[in-house]
PDB file of C-alpha atoms in Angstrom:
ATOM      1  CA  HIS A1213      14.396 196.144  46.257  1.00 55.00           C
ATOM      2  CA  GLU A1214      11.533 194.147  47.874  1.00 63.00           C
ATOM      3  CA  PRO A1215      11.648 193.832  51.715  1.00 78.00           C
ATOM      4  CA  LEU A1216       9.871 190.249  51.289  1.00 81.00           C
ATOM      5  CA  ALA A1217      11.258 187.718  48.824  1.00 83.00           C
ATOM      6  CA  LEU A1218      11.160 184.091  48.256  1.00 88.00           C
ATOM      7  CA  VAL A1219      14.371 182.237  47.160  1.00 91.00           C
ATOM      8  CA  VAL A1220      14.176 178.866  45.569  1.00 92.00           C
ATOM      9  CA  HIS A1221      17.379 176.820  45.429  1.00 93.00           C
ATOM     10  CA  LEU A1222      17.273 174.101  42.969  1.00 92.00           C
ATOM     11  CA  GLY A1223      19.657 171.474  44.368  1.00 92.00           C
ATOM     12  CA  ALA A1224      20.412 168.129  42.680  1.00 92.00           C
ATOM     13  CA  GLU A1225      17.918 166.227  44.856  1.00 94.00           C
ATOM     14  CA  VAL A1226      16.050 168.764  46.825  1.00 95.00           C
ATOM     15  CA  THR A1227      14.612 172.147  46.152  1.00 95.00           C
ATOM     16  CA  GLU A1228      14.665 174.549  49.112  1.00 95.00           C
ATOM     17  CA  VAL A1229      12.326 177.548  49.523  1.00 94.00           C
ATOM     18  CA  LEU A1230      13.355 180.257  51.802  1.00 93.00           C
ATOM     19  CA  LEU A1231      11.368 183.193  52.828  1.00 91.00           C
ATOM     20  CA  ILE A1232      13.682 186.392  53.352  1.00 89.00           C
ATOM     21  CA  HIS A1233      12.395 189.527  55.174  1.00 86.00           C
ATOM     22  CA  ASN A1234      14.498 192.727  55.167  1.00 86.00           C
ATOM     23  CA  GLY A1235      17.514 190.549  54.524  1.00 85.00           C
ATOM     24  CA  VAL A1236      16.846 188.043  57.324  1.00 89.00           C
ATOM     25  CA  LEU A1237      16.044 184.391  56.603  1.00 91.00           C
ATOM     26  CA  VAL A1238      12.711 183.881  58.536  1.00 91.00           C
ATOM     27  CA  ASP A1239      11.470 180.563  57.204  1.00 92.00           C
ATOM     28  CA  THR A1240      12.579 177.540  55.099  1.00 94.00           C
ATOM     29  CA  VAL A1241      10.927 174.431  53.671  1.00 94.00           C
ATOM     30  CA  SER A1242      12.281 171.751  51.210  1.00 96.00           C
ATOM     31  CA  PHE A1243      10.881 169.064  49.154  1.00 96.00           C
ATOM     32  CA  PRO A1244      12.620 166.122  47.533  1.00 95.00           C
ATOM     33  CA  ALA A1245      12.364 167.292  43.985  1.00 95.00           C
ATOM     34  CA  GLY A1246      15.488 168.927  42.628  1.00 92.00           C
ATOM     35  CA  ARG A1247      17.192 168.800  39.105  1.00 92.00           C
ATOM     36  CA  ASN A1248      17.741 164.951  39.322  1.00 93.00           C
ATOM     37  CA  PHE A1249      14.036 164.452  39.807  1.00 94.00           C
ATOM     38  CA  LEU A1250      13.429 166.077  36.653  1.00 94.00           C
ATOM     39  CA  ILE A1251      16.119 164.247  34.783  1.00 95.00           C
ATOM     40  CA  ARG A1252      15.081 160.735  36.320  1.00 96.00           C
ATOM     41  CA  ARG A1253      11.432 161.333  35.582  1.00 96.00           C
ATOM     42  CA  LEU A1254      12.249 162.408  32.017  1.00 95.00           C
ATOM     43  CA  GLY A1255      14.347 159.227  31.552  1.00 95.00           C
ATOM     44  CA  GLU A1256      11.549 156.907  32.763  1.00 96.00           C
ATOM     45  CA  LEU A1257       8.951 158.705  30.542  1.00 95.00           C
ATOM     46  CA  LEU A1258      11.144 158.582  27.425  1.00 93.00           C
ATOM     47  CA  GLU A1259      12.301 155.096  28.452  1.00 95.00           C
ATOM     48  CA  THR A1260      16.025 156.142  28.263  1.00 94.00           C
ATOM     49  CA  SER A1261      19.014 156.582  30.503  1.00 95.00           C
ATOM     50  CA  THR A1262      19.587 159.639  32.673  1.00 94.00           C
ATOM     51  CA  VAL A1263      22.468 160.531  30.423  1.00 95.00           C
ATOM     52  CA  GLU A1264      20.397 160.688  27.314  1.00 94.00           C
ATOM     53  CA  ALA A1265      17.629 162.400  29.280  1.00 93.00           C
ATOM     54  CA  THR A1266      20.194 165.076  30.368  1.00 91.00           C
ATOM     55  CA  SER A1267      21.468 165.385  26.772  1.00 91.00           C
ATOM     56  CA  ALA A1268      17.859 165.815  25.584  1.00 90.00           C
ATOM     57  CA  LEU A1269      17.228 168.577  28.070  1.00 90.00           C
ATOM     58  CA  LYS A1270      20.376 170.520  27.083  1.00 89.00           C
ATOM     59  CA  LEU A1271      19.349 170.323  23.481  1.00 89.00           C
ATOM     60  CA  TYR A1272      15.741 171.405  24.407  1.00 89.00           C
ATOM     61  CA  THR A1273      16.798 174.420  26.456  1.00 86.00           C
ATOM     62  CA  ASN A1274      19.270 175.402  23.803  1.00 85.00           C
ATOM     63  CA  GLU A1275      16.594 174.923  21.050  1.00 82.00           C
ATOM     64  CA  SER A1276      19.260 173.003  19.074  1.00 83.00           C
ATOM     65  CA  GLN A1277      17.187 169.980  17.910  1.00 82.00           C
ATOM     66  CA  HIS A1278      14.363 169.469  15.314  1.00 85.00           C
ATOM     67  CA  PRO A1279      11.210 171.310  16.234  1.00 87.00           C
ATOM     68  CA  ALA A1280       9.296 167.945  16.352  1.00 88.00           C
ATOM     69  CA  ALA A1281      11.658 166.577  18.976  1.00 86.00           C
ATOM     70  CA  ASN A1282      11.346 169.828  20.902  1.00 87.00           C
ATOM     71  CA  GLU A1283       7.563 169.425  20.760  1.00 90.00           C
ATOM     72  CA  LYS A1284       7.597 165.869  21.865  1.00 89.00           C
ATOM     73  CA  LEU A1285       9.925 166.819  24.885  1.00 91.00           C
ATOM     74  CA  ARG A1286       7.892 169.728  25.748  1.00 91.00           C
ATOM     75  CA  SER A1287       4.783 167.635  25.820  1.00 93.00           C
ATOM     76  CA  THR A1288       6.624 165.028  28.079  1.00 94.00           C
ATOM     77  CA  LEU A1289       7.793 167.841  30.288  1.00 95.00           C
ATOM     78  CA  GLU A1290       4.394 168.980  30.988  1.00 94.00           C
ATOM     79  CA  GLY A1291       3.340 166.130  33.294  1.00 93.00           C
ATOM     80  CA  ILE A1292       6.673 166.512  35.305  1.00 95.00           C
ATOM     81  CA  LYS A1293       5.969 170.231  35.494  1.00 94.00           C
ATOM     82  CA  ILE A1294       2.542 169.480  36.997  1.00 93.00           C
ATOM     83  CA  ASP A1295       4.150 167.377  39.575  1.00 94.00           C
ATOM     84  CA  TRP A1296       6.926 169.563  40.545  1.00 94.00           C
ATOM     85  CA  LEU A1297       4.568 172.686  40.759  1.00 92.00           C
ATOM     86  CA  LYS A1298       2.341 170.820  43.131  1.00 92.00           C
ATOM     87  CA  GLN A1299       5.136 170.104  45.463  1.00 94.00           C
ATOM     88  CA  PHE A1300       6.455 173.693  45.199  1.00 92.00           C
ATOM     89  CA  SER A1301       2.820 174.960  45.897  1.00 89.00           C
ATOM     90  CA  GLU A1302       2.562 172.659  48.881  1.00 90.00           C
ATOM     91  CA  ALA A1303       5.843 173.868  50.239  1.00 91.00           C
ATOM     92  CA  VAL A1304       4.944 177.525  49.845  1.00 89.00           C
ATOM     93  CA  THR A1305       1.650 176.937  51.529  1.00 86.00           C
ATOM     94  CA  THR A1306       3.464 176.036  54.678  1.00 88.00           C
ATOM     95  CA  PHE A1307       4.425 179.707  55.028  1.00 85.00           C
ATOM     96  CA  LEU A1308       0.949 180.969  54.827  1.00 80.00           C
ATOM     97  CA  ASP A1309       0.224 180.441  58.528  1.00 79.00           C
ATOM     98  CA  HIS A1310       2.693 183.029  59.688  1.00 82.00           C
ATOM     99  CA  HIS A1311       3.753 185.011  56.601  1.00 79.00           C
ATOM    100  CA  LEU A1312       2.619 186.886  53.410  1.00 77.00           C
ATOM    101  CA  ILE A1313       3.805 185.397  50.369  1.00 79.00           C
ATOM    102  CA  PRO A1314       5.477 187.907  47.957  1.00 78.00           C
ATOM    103  CA  ASN A1315       5.220 187.494  44.113  1.00 75.00           C
ATOM    104  CA  GLY A1316       8.875 187.959  43.659  1.00 79.00           C
ATOM    105  CA  VAL A1317      10.811 184.787  43.410  1.00 85.00           C
ATOM    106  CA  TRP A1318      14.704 184.459  43.243  1.00 87.00           C
ATOM    107  CA  LEU A1319      15.998 181.310  41.839  1.00 89.00           C
ATOM    108  CA  VAL A1320      19.452 179.842  42.386  1.00 89.00           C
ATOM    109  CA  SER A1321      20.920 176.759  40.742  1.00 85.00           C
ATOM    110  CA  ASP A1322      24.256 175.596  39.337  1.00 71.00           C
ATOM    111  CA  ASP A1323      23.429 174.290  35.839  1.00 71.00           C
ATOM    112  CA  GLY A1324      21.621 174.864  32.601  1.00 75.00           C
ATOM    113  CA  LEU A1325      18.224 173.554  33.760  1.00 84.00           C
ATOM    114  CA  LEU A1326      17.453 176.735  35.640  1.00 85.00           C
ATOM    115  CA  GLN A1327      15.551 178.259  32.766  1.00 86.00           C
ATOM    116  CA  ILE A1328      12.994 175.303  32.854  1.00 89.00           C
ATOM    117  CA  PHE A1329      12.246 175.781  36.470  1.00 89.00           C
ATOM    118  CA  THR A1330      11.990 179.568  35.880  1.00 87.00           C
ATOM    119  CA  ASP A1331       9.488 179.059  33.058  1.00 88.00           C
ATOM    120  CA  TRP A1332       7.499 176.644  35.274  1.00 89.00           C
ATOM    121  CA  ILE A1333       7.203 179.035  38.179  1.00 86.00           C
ATOM    122  CA  SER A1334       6.373 181.895  35.836  1.00 84.00           C
ATOM    123  CA  THR A1335       3.433 180.183  34.041  1.00 82.00           C
ATOM    124  CA  GLY A1336       2.032 178.451  37.167  1.00 77.00           C
ATOM    125  CA  THR A1337      -1.138 179.842  38.813  1.00 71.00           C
ATOM    126  CA  PHE A1338      -1.012 180.257  42.591  1.00 70.00           C
ATOM    127  CA  ASN A1339      -4.106 182.267  43.107  1.00 58.00           C
ATOM    128  CA  ASP A1340      -4.502 181.216  46.901  1.00 64.00           C
ATOM    129  CA  LEU A1341      -0.831 181.984  47.525  1.00 65.00           C
ATOM    130  CA  VAL A1342       0.441 184.998  46.059  1.00 63.00           C
ATOM    131  CA  LEU A1343      -0.100 188.705  46.891  1.00 57.00           C
ATOM    132  CA  GLY A1344      -1.263 190.683  43.874  1.00 58.00           C
ATOM    133  CA  GLY A1345      -2.730 188.275  41.280  1.00 61.00           C
ATOM    134  CA  GLY A1346      -1.695 184.633  41.842  1.00 64.00           C
ATOM    135  CA  LYS A1347       1.585 184.777  39.511  1.00 71.00           C
ATOM    136  CA  PHE A1348       5.139 184.703  40.755  1.00 75.00           C
ATOM    137  CA  THR A1349       7.743 186.736  38.926  1.00 74.00           C
ATOM    138  CA  PRO A1350      10.937 184.673  39.011  1.00 75.00           C
ATOM    139  CA  GLN A1351      14.387 186.225  38.739  1.00 75.00           C
ATOM    140  CA  VAL A1352      17.707 184.412  38.319  1.00 78.00           C
ATOM    141  CA  ILE A1353      20.349 185.033  40.959  1.00 76.00           C
ATOM    142  CA  LYS A1354      23.364 183.023  39.643  1.00 61.00           C
ATOM    143  CA  GLN A1355      23.947 179.807  37.845  1.00 53.00           C
ATOM    144  CA  ALA A1356      27.870 179.217  38.526  1.00 45.00           C
ATOM    145  CA  ALA A1357      28.300 176.537  41.178  1.00 46.00           C
ATOM    146  CA  ASN A1358      31.380 178.070  42.692  1.00 45.00           C
ATOM    147  CA  SER A1359      29.787 181.368  43.599  1.00 48.00           C
ATOM    148  CA  ILE A1360      26.082 180.497  44.582  1.00 45.00           C
ATOM    149  CA  GLU A1361      26.686 180.678  48.213  1.00 49.00           C
ATOM    150  CA  LYS A1362      28.504 183.952  48.125  1.00 50.00           C
ATOM    151  CA  ASP A1363      26.036 185.598  45.575  1.00 52.00           C
ATOM    152  CA  PHE A1364      23.210 184.230  47.719  1.00 51.00           C
ATOM    153  CA  TYR A1365      24.470 186.024  50.800  1.00 48.00           C
ATOM    154  CA  ASP A1366      25.581 189.215  49.073  1.00 54.00           C
ATOM    155  CA  THR A1367      22.369 189.484  47.111  1.00 52.00           C
ATOM    156  CA  MET A1368      19.692 188.251  49.559  1.00 48.00           C
ATOM    157  CA  LEU A1369      21.049 189.045  52.974  1.00 51.00           C
ATOM    158  CA  ASN A1370      21.762 192.648  51.875  1.00 53.00           C
ATOM    159  CA  HIS A1371      18.467 192.833  49.880  1.00 48.00           C
ATOM    160  CA  GLY A1372      16.389 194.844  52.373  1.00 46.00           C
ATOM    161  CA  ARG A1373      19.145 197.080  53.535  1.00 46.00           C
ATOM    162  CA  ASN A1374      19.631 199.586  50.670  1.00 44.00           C
TER     163      ASN A1374
END
């Protein structure tokens, strides 16, 4: 267990970034780009509804559509990824005045889009932010909506006490 960890909660409209030290919440920041940001932006870029964009994302994450369709979606997601990672990086930068930034990141969400954000964080480069090489190593805490808060408290607030 790491004594210092980042927790990223991907809400519907907001992404919250929490800094935990020895099981205690020491800082938090949020930015207005949650899961719906991804869905709305994808709908705009594909010139389709959010319902169809959500369906396309599910097919993409399950790899259950034609490879050409997957490639088109991957290419479209690249621009959204750049924008989201910029906002994420700016949020994490606010911690630098008072805290070190660990490379371990714990992600929490309540739907199937968690893998997309996990991939984005793991492939991003954060040379000026992260201890030990400029890469985050994300791990998933939980995806089930009814147990996110319980698992968050059980996992993170007892994290440094073992």
